[in-house]
């Protein structure tokens, strides 16, 4: 058992997907980033505990290919739409009709797709660790995939590829599954899709995050977009930052259900 409670599983679309839940109150669904997991993104950073202590029912999912969920080596299994459908299926499995959604990095893209495709289930959203990068290519997918599959990381020259490889090694991830995932999940969303998101959205990006892109240009495309710049934090360190946590709690309180 960990701070978020016991790992549970449900099945959807041929995948056995891991999730954790704890607390009572308005539901908040947490969706982690690429190469991460419930534990790395939300428990080790104390997000799970902080949200539960603030009076929320907190649910977190291990995306397909990550954590304790089923792995696939077929890139076609990792579209944003399919991963968003997993998250929606989890809410339905738990009998939750509407929730706050917080995604980080890749999880922010999944949250955006949820807001577009199933708007009645998304009360508000936090796009953490992803600003205008939601709409632009960040790094060469093929290079990152090659770095993930390299036999010896010492041979990796590309800095971004090496960053993702080190993170995947640290999280003891299935690198073959991640290589398949990144080829599809890094798909960019479009400007008109951002215009179609009607829910309140907080775009939260670290000041020194070179992966996310700036928060303001993305928020400006949203009907009800707000910006939180997390001072002196990069893509990795912004996740558990206290200013990020304070800003999200204030955002959820303003848009309580």
PDB file of C-alpha atoms in Angstrom:
ATOM      1  CA  UNK A   1       0.000   0.000   0.000  1.00  0.00           C
ATOM      2  CA  UNK A   2       1.164   3.530  -0.752  1.00  0.00           C
ATOM      3  CA  UNK A   3      -0.183   6.950   0.195  1.00  0.00           C
ATOM      4  CA  UNK A   4      -2.747   6.904  -2.601  1.00  0.00           C
ATOM      5  CA  UNK A   5      -4.223   3.575  -1.514  1.00  0.00           C
ATOM      6  CA  UNK A   6      -4.214   0.127  -3.093  1.00  0.00           C
ATOM      7  CA  UNK A   7      -3.576  -0.404  -6.782  1.00  0.00           C
ATOM      8  CA  UNK A   8      -6.761  -1.535  -8.496  1.00  0.00           C
ATOM      9  CA  UNK A   9      -7.457  -2.631 -12.054  1.00  0.00           C
ATOM     10  CA  UNK A  10     -10.216  -2.411 -14.621  1.00  0.00           C
ATOM     11  CA  UNK A  11     -10.329  -3.590 -18.211  1.00  0.00           C
ATOM     12  CA  UNK A  12     -11.000  -1.469 -21.257  1.00  0.00           C
ATOM     13  CA  UNK A  13     -10.418  -1.993 -24.952  1.00  0.00           C
ATOM     14  CA  UNK A  14      -8.238  -5.051 -24.357  1.00  0.00           C
ATOM     15  CA  UNK A  15      -6.028  -3.379 -21.738  1.00  0.00           C
ATOM     16  CA  UNK A  16      -5.827  -4.081 -18.019  1.00  0.00           C
ATOM     17  CA  UNK A  17      -5.421  -0.596 -16.594  1.00  0.00           C
ATOM     18  CA  UNK A  18      -4.162   0.262 -13.130  1.00  0.00           C
ATOM     19  CA  UNK A  19      -5.665   3.018 -11.027  1.00  0.00           C
ATOM     20  CA  UNK A  20      -5.735   4.299  -7.474  1.00  0.00           C
ATOM     21  CA  UNK A  21      -8.399   6.250  -5.614  1.00  0.00           C
ATOM     22  CA  UNK A  22      -8.733   7.818  -2.212  1.00  0.00           C
ATOM     23  CA  UNK A  23     -10.691  10.512  -0.383  1.00  0.00           C
ATOM     24  CA  UNK A  24     -14.176  11.965  -0.486  1.00  0.00           C
ATOM     25  CA  UNK A  25     -15.598  15.027  -2.204  1.00  0.00           C
ATOM     26  CA  UNK A  26     -15.567  16.450  -5.717  1.00  0.00           C
ATOM     27  CA  UNK A  27     -13.651  14.043  -7.969  1.00  0.00           C
ATOM     28  CA  UNK A  28     -10.275  14.921  -9.460  1.00  0.00           C
ATOM     29  CA  UNK A  29      -8.772  12.630 -12.110  1.00  0.00           C
ATOM     30  CA  UNK A  30      -4.977  12.749 -12.463  1.00  0.00           C
ATOM     31  CA  UNK A  31      -3.329  11.733 -15.755  1.00  0.00           C
ATOM     32  CA  UNK A  32       0.450  11.396 -15.724  1.00  0.00           C
ATOM     33  CA  UNK A  33       2.992  12.260 -18.379  1.00  0.00           C
ATOM     34  CA  UNK A  34       5.002  10.219 -20.846  1.00  0.00           C
ATOM     35  CA  UNK A  35       7.323   7.622 -19.248  1.00  0.00           C
ATOM     36  CA  UNK A  36       5.871   8.389 -15.811  1.00  0.00           C
ATOM     37  CA  UNK A  37       3.259   6.673 -13.639  1.00  0.00           C
ATOM     38  CA  UNK A  38       0.798   7.271 -10.836  1.00  0.00           C
ATOM     39  CA  UNK A  39       3.560   6.847  -8.303  1.00  0.00           C
ATOM     40  CA  UNK A  40       6.175   9.053  -9.996  1.00  0.00           C
ATOM     41  CA  UNK A  41       3.857  11.864 -11.045  1.00  0.00           C
ATOM     42  CA  UNK A  42       1.325  12.037  -8.248  1.00  0.00           C
ATOM     43  CA  UNK A  43       2.351  10.111  -5.133  1.00  0.00           C
ATOM     44  CA  UNK A  44       6.082  10.789  -4.868  1.00  0.00           C
ATOM     45  CA  UNK A  45       5.299  14.486  -5.437  1.00  0.00           C
ATOM     46  CA  UNK A  46       2.639  14.463  -2.652  1.00  0.00           C
ATOM     47  CA  UNK A  47      -0.120  15.554  -5.048  1.00  0.00           C
ATOM     48  CA  UNK A  48      -2.311  12.629  -4.068  1.00  0.00           C
ATOM     49  CA  UNK A  49      -2.109  13.418  -0.340  1.00  0.00           C
ATOM     50  CA  UNK A  50      -2.541  17.165  -0.777  1.00  0.00           C
ATOM     51  CA  UNK A  51      -5.700  16.801  -2.867  1.00  0.00           C
ATOM     52  CA  UNK A  52      -7.196  14.225  -0.503  1.00  0.00           C
ATOM     53  CA  UNK A  53      -6.409  16.471   2.492  1.00  0.00           C
ATOM     54  CA  UNK A  54      -8.065  19.379   0.634  1.00  0.00           C
ATOM     55  CA  UNK A  55     -11.325  17.422   0.505  1.00  0.00           C
ATOM     56  CA  UNK A  56     -11.302  15.842  -2.939  1.00  0.00           C
ATOM     57  CA  UNK A  57     -11.934  12.321  -4.143  1.00  0.00           C
ATOM     58  CA  UNK A  58      -8.710  11.658  -6.037  1.00  0.00           C
ATOM     59  CA  UNK A  59      -8.379   9.122  -8.842  1.00  0.00           C
ATOM     60  CA  UNK A  60      -5.226   8.461 -10.842  1.00  0.00           C
ATOM     61  CA  UNK A  61      -4.646   6.161 -13.803  1.00  0.00           C
ATOM     62  CA  UNK A  62      -1.550   4.451 -15.153  1.00  0.00           C
ATOM     63  CA  UNK A  63      -1.849   5.149 -18.872  1.00  0.00           C
ATOM     64  CA  UNK A  64      -1.642   2.145 -21.176  1.00  0.00           C
ATOM     65  CA  UNK A  65       2.023   1.228 -21.706  1.00  0.00           C
ATOM     66  CA  UNK A  66       3.000   2.754 -18.358  1.00  0.00           C
ATOM     67  CA  UNK A  67       3.266   1.775 -14.706  1.00  0.00           C
ATOM     68  CA  UNK A  68       1.255  -1.312 -13.812  1.00  0.00           C
ATOM     69  CA  UNK A  69      -0.994  -1.151 -16.888  1.00  0.00           C
ATOM     70  CA  UNK A  70      -0.789  -3.469 -19.904  1.00  0.00           C
ATOM     71  CA  UNK A  71       2.040  -2.760 -22.348  1.00  0.00           C
ATOM     72  CA  UNK A  72       1.689  -2.858 -26.116  1.00  0.00           C
ATOM     73  CA  UNK A  73       4.410  -2.582 -28.724  1.00  0.00           C
ATOM     74  CA  UNK A  74       2.001  -1.479 -31.439  1.00  0.00           C
ATOM     75  CA  UNK A  75       2.132   2.315 -31.961  1.00  0.00           C
ATOM     76  CA  UNK A  76      -1.497   2.263 -33.127  1.00  0.00           C
ATOM     77  CA  UNK A  77      -2.533   1.485 -29.540  1.00  0.00           C
ATOM     78  CA  UNK A  78      -1.318   4.850 -28.260  1.00  0.00           C
ATOM     79  CA  UNK A  79      -3.386   7.512 -29.960  1.00  0.00           C
ATOM     80  CA  UNK A  80      -4.469  10.363 -27.716  1.00  0.00           C
ATOM     81  CA  UNK A  81      -8.074   9.441 -28.445  1.00  0.00           C
ATOM     82  CA  UNK A  82      -7.579   5.877 -27.231  1.00  0.00           C
ATOM     83  CA  UNK A  83      -5.800   6.979 -24.058  1.00  0.00           C
ATOM     84  CA  UNK A  84      -8.509   9.573 -23.420  1.00  0.00           C
ATOM     85  CA  UNK A  85     -11.111   6.834 -23.859  1.00  0.00           C
ATOM     86  CA  UNK A  86      -9.326   4.833 -21.129  1.00  0.00           C
ATOM     87  CA  UNK A  87      -9.628   7.760 -18.722  1.00  0.00           C
ATOM     88  CA  UNK A  88     -13.286   8.277 -19.590  1.00  0.00           C
ATOM     89  CA  UNK A  89     -13.919   4.536 -19.131  1.00  0.00           C
ATOM     90  CA  UNK A  90     -12.357   4.723 -15.659  1.00  0.00           C
ATOM     91  CA  UNK A  91     -14.696   7.524 -14.608  1.00  0.00           C
ATOM     92  CA  UNK A  92     -17.645   5.505 -15.877  1.00  0.00           C
ATOM     93  CA  UNK A  93     -16.350   2.383 -14.134  1.00  0.00           C
ATOM     94  CA  UNK A  94     -16.344   4.325 -10.874  1.00  0.00           C
ATOM     95  CA  UNK A  95     -19.777   5.827 -11.528  1.00  0.00           C
ATOM     96  CA  UNK A  96     -18.425   9.373 -11.796  1.00  0.00           C
ATOM     97  CA  UNK A  97     -20.386  11.600 -14.160  1.00  0.00           C
ATOM     98  CA  UNK A  98     -18.171  14.694 -14.013  1.00  0.00           C
ATOM     99  CA  UNK A  99     -14.700  15.497 -12.648  1.00  0.00           C
ATOM    100  CA  UNK A 100     -11.892  18.001 -12.539  1.00  0.00           C
ATOM    101  CA  UNK A 101      -9.110  16.667 -14.789  1.00  0.00           C
ATOM    102  CA  UNK A 102      -5.411  17.390 -14.272  1.00  0.00           C
ATOM    103  CA  UNK A 103      -2.922  16.085 -16.800  1.00  0.00           C
ATOM    104  CA  UNK A 104       0.803  16.656 -16.900  1.00  0.00           C
ATOM    105  CA  UNK A 105       2.724  16.872 -20.198  1.00  0.00           C
ATOM    106  CA  UNK A 106       1.333  14.015 -22.337  1.00  0.00           C
ATOM    107  CA  UNK A 107      -1.415  13.803 -19.727  1.00  0.00           C
ATOM    108  CA  UNK A 108      -2.370  17.407 -20.543  1.00  0.00           C
ATOM    109  CA  UNK A 109      -2.964  16.399 -24.161  1.00  0.00           C
ATOM    110  CA  UNK A 110      -5.116  13.508 -22.992  1.00  0.00           C
ATOM    111  CA  UNK A 111      -7.067  15.909 -20.766  1.00  0.00           C
ATOM    112  CA  UNK A 112      -7.585  18.248 -23.735  1.00  0.00           C
ATOM    113  CA  UNK A 113      -8.954  15.413 -25.865  1.00  0.00           C
ATOM    114  CA  UNK A 114     -11.299  14.438 -23.021  1.00  0.00           C
ATOM    115  CA  UNK A 115     -12.559  18.018 -22.783  1.00  0.00           C
ATOM    116  CA  UNK A 116     -13.245  18.033 -26.527  1.00  0.00           C
ATOM    117  CA  UNK A 117     -14.742  14.578 -26.984  1.00  0.00           C
ATOM    118  CA  UNK A 118     -16.624  14.170 -23.694  1.00  0.00           C
ATOM    119  CA  UNK A 119     -17.249  17.730 -22.469  1.00  0.00           C
ATOM    120  CA  UNK A 120     -20.069  16.783 -20.103  1.00  0.00           C
ATOM    121  CA  UNK A 121     -17.636  14.721 -18.019  1.00  0.00           C
ATOM    122  CA  UNK A 122     -14.962  17.434 -17.690  1.00  0.00           C
ATOM    123  CA  UNK A 123     -15.879  20.181 -15.217  1.00  0.00           C
ATOM    124  CA  UNK A 124     -12.514  21.940 -15.402  1.00  0.00           C
ATOM    125  CA  UNK A 125      -8.996  21.042 -16.502  1.00  0.00           C
ATOM    126  CA  UNK A 126      -5.401  21.723 -15.612  1.00  0.00           C
ATOM    127  CA  UNK A 127      -2.861  21.441 -18.417  1.00  0.00           C
ATOM    128  CA  UNK A 128       0.333  20.995 -16.398  1.00  0.00           C
ATOM    129  CA  UNK A 129       3.753  20.992 -18.015  1.00  0.00           C
ATOM    130  CA  UNK A 130       2.438  21.850 -21.468  1.00  0.00           C
ATOM    131  CA  UNK A 131       1.850  25.263 -22.962  1.00  0.00           C
ATOM    132  CA  UNK A 132       1.904  26.123 -26.654  1.00  0.00           C
ATOM    133  CA  UNK A 133       3.850  22.873 -27.096  1.00  0.00           C
ATOM    134  CA  UNK A 134       0.359  21.354 -27.172  1.00  0.00           C
ATOM    135  CA  UNK A 135       0.265  22.573 -30.789  1.00  0.00           C
ATOM    136  CA  UNK A 136       3.888  22.308 -31.892  1.00  0.00           C
ATOM    137  CA  UNK A 137       6.386  19.519 -32.355  1.00  0.00           C
ATOM    138  CA  UNK A 138       8.801  19.246 -29.420  1.00  0.00           C
ATOM    139  CA  UNK A 139      11.763  17.185 -30.522  1.00  0.00           C
ATOM    140  CA  UNK A 140      12.013  14.460 -33.137  1.00  0.00           C
ATOM    141  CA  UNK A 141       9.821  11.493 -32.172  1.00  0.00           C
ATOM    142  CA  UNK A 142      12.005   9.068 -34.095  1.00  0.00           C
ATOM    143  CA  UNK A 143      15.161  10.289 -32.338  1.00  0.00           C
ATOM    144  CA  UNK A 144      13.518   9.890 -28.933  1.00  0.00           C
ATOM    145  CA  UNK A 145      12.265   6.419 -29.839  1.00  0.00           C
ATOM    146  CA  UNK A 146      15.748   5.426 -30.992  1.00  0.00           C
ATOM    147  CA  UNK A 147      17.209   6.705 -27.708  1.00  0.00           C
ATOM    148  CA  UNK A 148      14.703   4.638 -25.761  1.00  0.00           C
ATOM    149  CA  UNK A 149      15.653   1.512 -27.712  1.00  0.00           C
ATOM    150  CA  UNK A 150      19.437   2.031 -27.694  1.00  0.00           C
ATOM    151  CA  UNK A 151      21.297  -0.875 -26.103  1.00  0.00           C
ATOM    152  CA  UNK A 152      23.806   1.426 -24.431  1.00  0.00           C
ATOM    153  CA  UNK A 153      22.745   4.957 -23.409  1.00  0.00           C
ATOM    154  CA  UNK A 154      26.323   6.144 -23.830  1.00  0.00           C
ATOM    155  CA  UNK A 155      25.738   6.023 -27.594  1.00  0.00           C
ATOM    156  CA  UNK A 156      22.882   8.565 -27.407  1.00  0.00           C
ATOM    157  CA  UNK A 157      23.933  11.961 -28.775  1.00  0.00           C
ATOM    158  CA  UNK A 158      20.634  13.864 -28.916  1.00  0.00           C
ATOM    159  CA  UNK A 159      20.105  15.745 -25.592  1.00  0.00           C
ATOM    160  CA  UNK A 160      16.321  15.385 -25.572  1.00  0.00           C
ATOM    161  CA  UNK A 161      16.569  11.710 -26.462  1.00  0.00           C
ATOM    162  CA  UNK A 162      19.046  11.208 -23.629  1.00  0.00           C
ATOM    163  CA  UNK A 163      16.748  13.053 -21.204  1.00  0.00           C
ATOM    164  CA  UNK A 164      13.824  10.753 -21.979  1.00  0.00           C
ATOM    165  CA  UNK A 165      16.069   7.673 -21.858  1.00  0.00           C
ATOM    166  CA  UNK A 166      17.402   8.585 -18.409  1.00  0.00           C
ATOM    167  CA  UNK A 167      13.883   9.241 -17.152  1.00  0.00           C
ATOM    168  CA  UNK A 168      12.638   5.917 -18.537  1.00  0.00           C
ATOM    169  CA  UNK A 169      15.557   4.104 -16.915  1.00  0.00           C
ATOM    170  CA  UNK A 170      14.915   5.849 -13.593  1.00  0.00           C
ATOM    171  CA  UNK A 171      11.267   4.829 -13.651  1.00  0.00           C
ATOM    172  CA  UNK A 172      12.184   1.268 -14.738  1.00  0.00           C
ATOM    173  CA  UNK A 173       9.742   1.589 -17.616  1.00  0.00           C
ATOM    174  CA  UNK A 174       9.230  -0.783 -20.515  1.00  0.00           C
ATOM    175  CA  UNK A 175      11.275   1.181 -23.048  1.00  0.00           C
ATOM    176  CA  UNK A 176       9.952  -0.752 -26.039  1.00  0.00           C
ATOM    177  CA  UNK A 177       6.388   0.169 -25.088  1.00  0.00           C
ATOM    178  CA  UNK A 178       7.395   3.805 -24.586  1.00  0.00           C
ATOM    179  CA  UNK A 179       9.089   3.890 -27.994  1.00  0.00           C
ATOM    180  CA  UNK A 180       5.840   2.724 -29.553  1.00  0.00           C
ATOM    181  CA  UNK A 181       3.860   5.234 -27.510  1.00  0.00           C
ATOM    182  CA  UNK A 182       5.901   8.298 -28.388  1.00  0.00           C
ATOM    183  CA  UNK A 183       5.483   7.780 -32.115  1.00  0.00           C
ATOM    184  CA  UNK A 184       1.748   8.522 -31.826  1.00  0.00           C
ATOM    185  CA  UNK A 185       1.104  10.250 -28.481  1.00  0.00           C
ATOM    186  CA  UNK A 186       3.303  13.223 -29.426  1.00  0.00           C
ATOM    187  CA  UNK A 187       0.753  14.203 -32.074  1.00  0.00           C
ATOM    188  CA  UNK A 188       0.038  17.925 -31.978  1.00  0.00           C
ATOM    189  CA  UNK A 189      -3.457  19.256 -31.429  1.00  0.00           C
ATOM    190  CA  UNK A 190      -4.848  22.033 -33.622  1.00  0.00           C
ATOM    191  CA  UNK A 191      -5.790  25.651 -32.976  1.00  0.00           C
ATOM    192  CA  UNK A 192      -9.458  25.089 -33.808  1.00  0.00           C
ATOM    193  CA  UNK A 193      -9.533  22.241 -31.296  1.00  0.00           C
ATOM    194  CA  UNK A 194      -8.299  24.619 -28.598  1.00  0.00           C
ATOM    195  CA  UNK A 195     -11.067  27.054 -29.536  1.00  0.00           C
ATOM    196  CA  UNK A 196     -13.521  24.203 -28.964  1.00  0.00           C
ATOM    197  CA  UNK A 197     -12.601  23.705 -25.296  1.00  0.00           C
ATOM    198  CA  UNK A 198     -15.252  25.565 -23.321  1.00  0.00           C
ATOM    199  CA  UNK A 199     -14.371  24.487 -19.766  1.00  0.00           C
ATOM    200  CA  UNK A 200     -12.197  26.571 -17.427  1.00  0.00           C
ATOM    201  CA  UNK A 201      -8.566  25.571 -17.991  1.00  0.00           C
ATOM    202  CA  UNK A 202      -5.447  26.414 -15.990  1.00  0.00           C
ATOM    203  CA  UNK A 203      -2.266  26.237 -18.077  1.00  0.00           C
ATOM    204  CA  UNK A 204       0.598  25.689 -15.612  1.00  0.00           C
ATOM    205  CA  UNK A 205       4.173  25.700 -16.910  1.00  0.00           C
ATOM    206  CA  UNK A 206       7.572  26.003 -15.262  1.00  0.00           C
ATOM    207  CA  UNK A 207       9.433  29.220 -15.989  1.00  0.00           C
ATOM    208  CA  UNK A 208      12.491  27.236 -17.137  1.00  0.00           C
ATOM    209  CA  UNK A 209      10.577  24.500 -18.959  1.00  0.00           C
ATOM    210  CA  UNK A 210      12.108  24.169 -22.432  1.00  0.00           C
ATOM    211  CA  UNK A 211       9.809  21.287 -23.402  1.00  0.00           C
ATOM    212  CA  UNK A 212       6.343  22.702 -22.641  1.00  0.00           C
ATOM    213  CA  UNK A 213       6.412  25.954 -24.579  1.00  0.00           C
ATOM    214  CA  UNK A 214       4.986  29.160 -23.100  1.00  0.00           C
ATOM    215  CA  UNK A 215       1.704  29.036 -21.200  1.00  0.00           C
ATOM    216  CA  UNK A 216       0.196  32.369 -22.291  1.00  0.00           C
ATOM    217  CA  UNK A 217      -0.167  31.653 -26.041  1.00  0.00           C
ATOM    218  CA  UNK A 218      -2.059  28.434 -25.311  1.00  0.00           C
ATOM    219  CA  UNK A 219      -4.294  30.032 -22.678  1.00  0.00           C
ATOM    220  CA  UNK A 220      -5.143  32.801 -25.149  1.00  0.00           C
ATOM    221  CA  UNK A 221      -6.627  30.206 -27.517  1.00  0.00           C
ATOM    222  CA  UNK A 222      -8.954  28.831 -24.840  1.00  0.00           C
ATOM    223  CA  UNK A 223     -12.401  30.243 -24.105  1.00  0.00           C
ATOM    224  CA  UNK A 224     -11.678  30.310 -20.362  1.00  0.00           C
ATOM    225  CA  UNK A 225      -7.916  29.926 -20.142  1.00  0.00           C
ATOM    226  CA  UNK A 226      -5.819  31.001 -17.167  1.00  0.00           C
ATOM    227  CA  UNK A 227      -2.037  31.020 -16.742  1.00  0.00           C
ATOM    228  CA  UNK A 228       0.205  29.880 -13.917  1.00  0.00           C
ATOM    229  CA  UNK A 229       3.950  30.309 -14.437  1.00  0.00           C
ATOM    230  CA  UNK A 230       5.895  28.286 -11.874  1.00  0.00           C
ATOM    231  CA  UNK A 231       9.050  30.279 -10.998  1.00  0.00           C
ATOM    232  CA  UNK A 232      12.514  28.781 -11.491  1.00  0.00           C
ATOM    233  CA  UNK A 233      11.219  25.306 -12.390  1.00  0.00           C
ATOM    234  CA  UNK A 234      11.919  23.111 -15.404  1.00  0.00           C
ATOM    235  CA  UNK A 235       9.762  20.322 -16.858  1.00  0.00           C
ATOM    236  CA  UNK A 236      10.770  17.811 -14.184  1.00  0.00           C
ATOM    237  CA  UNK A 237      10.878  20.015 -11.091  1.00  0.00           C
ATOM    238  CA  UNK A 238       7.619  21.875 -11.753  1.00  0.00           C
ATOM    239  CA  UNK A 239       5.545  18.756 -11.031  1.00  0.00           C
ATOM    240  CA  UNK A 240       5.851  18.860  -7.245  1.00  0.00           C
ATOM    241  CA  UNK A 241       6.313  22.602  -6.792  1.00  0.00           C
ATOM    242  CA  UNK A 242       4.377  24.237  -3.936  1.00  0.00           C
ATOM    243  CA  UNK A 243       3.344  27.234  -6.077  1.00  0.00           C
ATOM    244  CA  UNK A 244       1.907  24.825  -8.643  1.00  0.00           C
ATOM    245  CA  UNK A 245      -0.017  23.031  -5.911  1.00  0.00           C
ATOM    246  CA  UNK A 246      -1.313  26.243  -4.373  1.00  0.00           C
ATOM    247  CA  UNK A 247      -2.408  27.556  -7.776  1.00  0.00           C
ATOM    248  CA  UNK A 248      -4.274  24.364  -8.668  1.00  0.00           C
ATOM    249  CA  UNK A 249      -6.080  24.226  -5.317  1.00  0.00           C
ATOM    250  CA  UNK A 250      -7.201  27.840  -5.744  1.00  0.00           C
ATOM    251  CA  UNK A 251      -8.331  27.084  -9.308  1.00  0.00           C
ATOM    252  CA  UNK A 252     -10.386  24.067  -8.231  1.00  0.00           C
ATOM    253  CA  UNK A 253     -11.959  26.078  -5.400  1.00  0.00           C
ATOM    254  CA  UNK A 254     -12.996  28.834  -7.809  1.00  0.00           C
ATOM    255  CA  UNK A 255     -14.641  26.294 -10.085  1.00  0.00           C
ATOM    256  CA  UNK A 256     -16.086  23.971  -7.471  1.00  0.00           C
ATOM    257  CA  UNK A 257     -18.753  21.548  -8.650  1.00  0.00           C
TER     258      UNK A 257
END
